[in-house]
XYZ file of C-alpha atoms in Angstrom:
150
model
C 67.271 74.846 97.040
C 64.574 77.124 98.403
C 61.966 74.475 97.627
C 63.997 71.866 99.536
C 64.333 74.185 102.514
C 60.596 74.831 102.484
C 59.892 71.082 102.311
C 62.203 70.515 105.292
C 60.420 73.229 107.241
C 57.001 71.771 106.424
C 58.093 68.236 107.311
C 59.571 69.307 110.638
C 56.148 70.330 111.888
C 55.406 66.644 112.527
C 58.192 66.584 115.157
C 56.272 68.834 117.510
C 55.521 72.522 117.823
C 58.630 73.581 119.816
C 61.175 71.759 117.676
C 59.200 72.509 114.563
C 59.251 76.273 115.163
C 63.005 76.315 115.823
C 63.704 74.204 112.738
C 61.487 76.385 110.572
C 63.178 79.568 111.790
C 66.680 78.179 111.323
C 65.859 76.796 107.880
C 64.505 80.160 106.783
C 67.637 81.877 108.105
C 69.777 79.381 106.217
C 67.804 80.115 103.042
C 68.323 83.863 103.458
C 72.044 83.347 104.011
C 72.318 81.173 100.918
C 70.494 83.820 98.874
C 72.921 86.483 100.114
C 75.897 84.262 99.258
C 74.501 83.564 95.784
C 73.922 87.280 95.183
C 77.489 88.077 96.257
C 78.983 85.351 94.044
C 76.952 86.463 91.037
C 78.030 90.079 91.538
C 81.656 88.930 91.694
C 81.198 87.000 88.454
C 79.640 90.056 86.808
C 81.801 92.822 88.274
C 85.204 91.142 88.535
C 85.343 89.564 85.096
C 87.681 92.180 83.610
C 91.490 91.790 83.854
C 91.645 95.212 85.522
C 89.709 93.731 88.441
C 92.388 91.130 89.168
C 93.404 90.843 92.797
C 91.191 91.676 95.719
C 87.531 92.223 94.883
C 85.360 94.632 96.860
C 81.680 94.754 95.878
C 80.521 98.191 94.677
C 77.929 98.270 97.482
C 80.749 98.203 100.041
C 82.666 101.001 98.298
C 79.717 103.359 98.716
C 78.934 102.522 102.341
C 79.450 105.104 105.083
C 81.632 102.681 107.067
C 83.996 102.181 104.131
C 84.170 105.898 103.353
C 84.929 106.772 106.982
C 87.674 104.139 107.161
C 89.088 105.189 103.774
C 89.638 108.735 105.070
C 92.261 107.327 107.443
C 94.199 105.562 104.668
C 93.631 107.388 101.389
C 94.850 110.926 100.727
C 92.143 113.581 100.190
C 92.906 113.676 96.448
C 92.599 109.879 96.261
C 96.073 109.461 94.750
C 98.136 108.207 97.698
C 97.823 105.321 100.106
C 100.358 104.791 102.884
C 101.418 101.218 103.532
C 103.064 100.467 106.837
C 104.689 97.049 106.637
C 105.948 95.481 109.804
C 108.688 92.935 110.207
C 108.419 89.693 112.088
C 112.177 89.498 112.362
C 114.426 91.641 114.478
C 113.831 95.350 114.048
C 117.548 95.864 114.602
C 118.584 94.429 111.237
C 119.191 97.359 108.901
C 120.220 95.038 106.063
C 116.992 93.035 106.314
C 114.909 96.216 106.493
C 116.608 97.633 103.392
C 116.064 94.318 101.590
C 112.399 94.541 102.499
C 112.138 97.876 100.648
C 113.209 96.187 97.411
C 110.835 93.297 98.077
C 107.900 95.677 98.602
C 108.666 97.571 95.396
C 109.069 94.358 93.384
C 105.885 92.812 94.766
C 103.801 95.949 94.238
C 105.205 96.418 90.731
C 104.462 92.804 89.876
C 100.838 93.235 90.926
C 100.303 96.346 88.768
C 99.952 95.054 85.179
C 96.416 94.573 83.877
C 94.898 96.607 86.704
C 93.437 100.077 86.875
C 96.670 101.056 88.670
C 98.964 99.915 85.853
C 100.281 103.446 85.332
C 100.549 104.354 89.044
C 103.867 105.331 90.578
C 104.956 103.217 93.526
C 107.312 104.762 96.055
C 108.655 103.818 99.440
C 109.505 106.704 101.741
C 111.298 107.072 105.026
C 114.795 106.574 106.417
C 115.014 102.881 105.550
C 113.995 103.537 101.950
C 116.547 106.334 101.740
C 119.330 104.084 103.063
C 118.239 101.325 100.694
C 118.510 103.732 97.736
C 121.948 104.918 98.885
C 123.100 101.306 99.225
C 121.786 100.553 95.732
C 123.557 103.601 94.243
C 126.771 102.622 96.017
C 126.534 99.018 94.828
C 125.957 100.217 91.250
C 128.949 102.581 91.428
C 131.398 100.013 92.716
C 129.999 97.072 90.779
C 132.666 94.873 89.189
C 130.540 94.821 86.020
C 131.154 98.537 85.488
C 134.706 98.714 86.834
C 136.706 95.580 85.966
């Protein structure tokens, strides 16, 4: 591909110096971008080949960057064991039932994503008033279930 890009750059010189220079510069930029993309794809192939890397892939170079580390401080606890998630609802915020249902959906989705990852043994919890009311509703439903009390 690099050879083709170089041939295009060389051939464009016949079109005139102004156009030729712009074409050469843009072709070289395109070649650099393609090399960066190839490097990224090869690192993904190498680094994300294990089942524990399933899901979202972040290149190791990003994980060690100052920008990532500064942003991570806002979302990851100092001991590295907790991450707050703040889901928002598109529906009415006044629906307590829907909000409580969302707690179960979050727990089920997060739990379903855990197997075969480095977080397979992590504990997933939802905190806050809605989670508390959801748990109370679940306990109540279990207590008065017709399966347990015919």
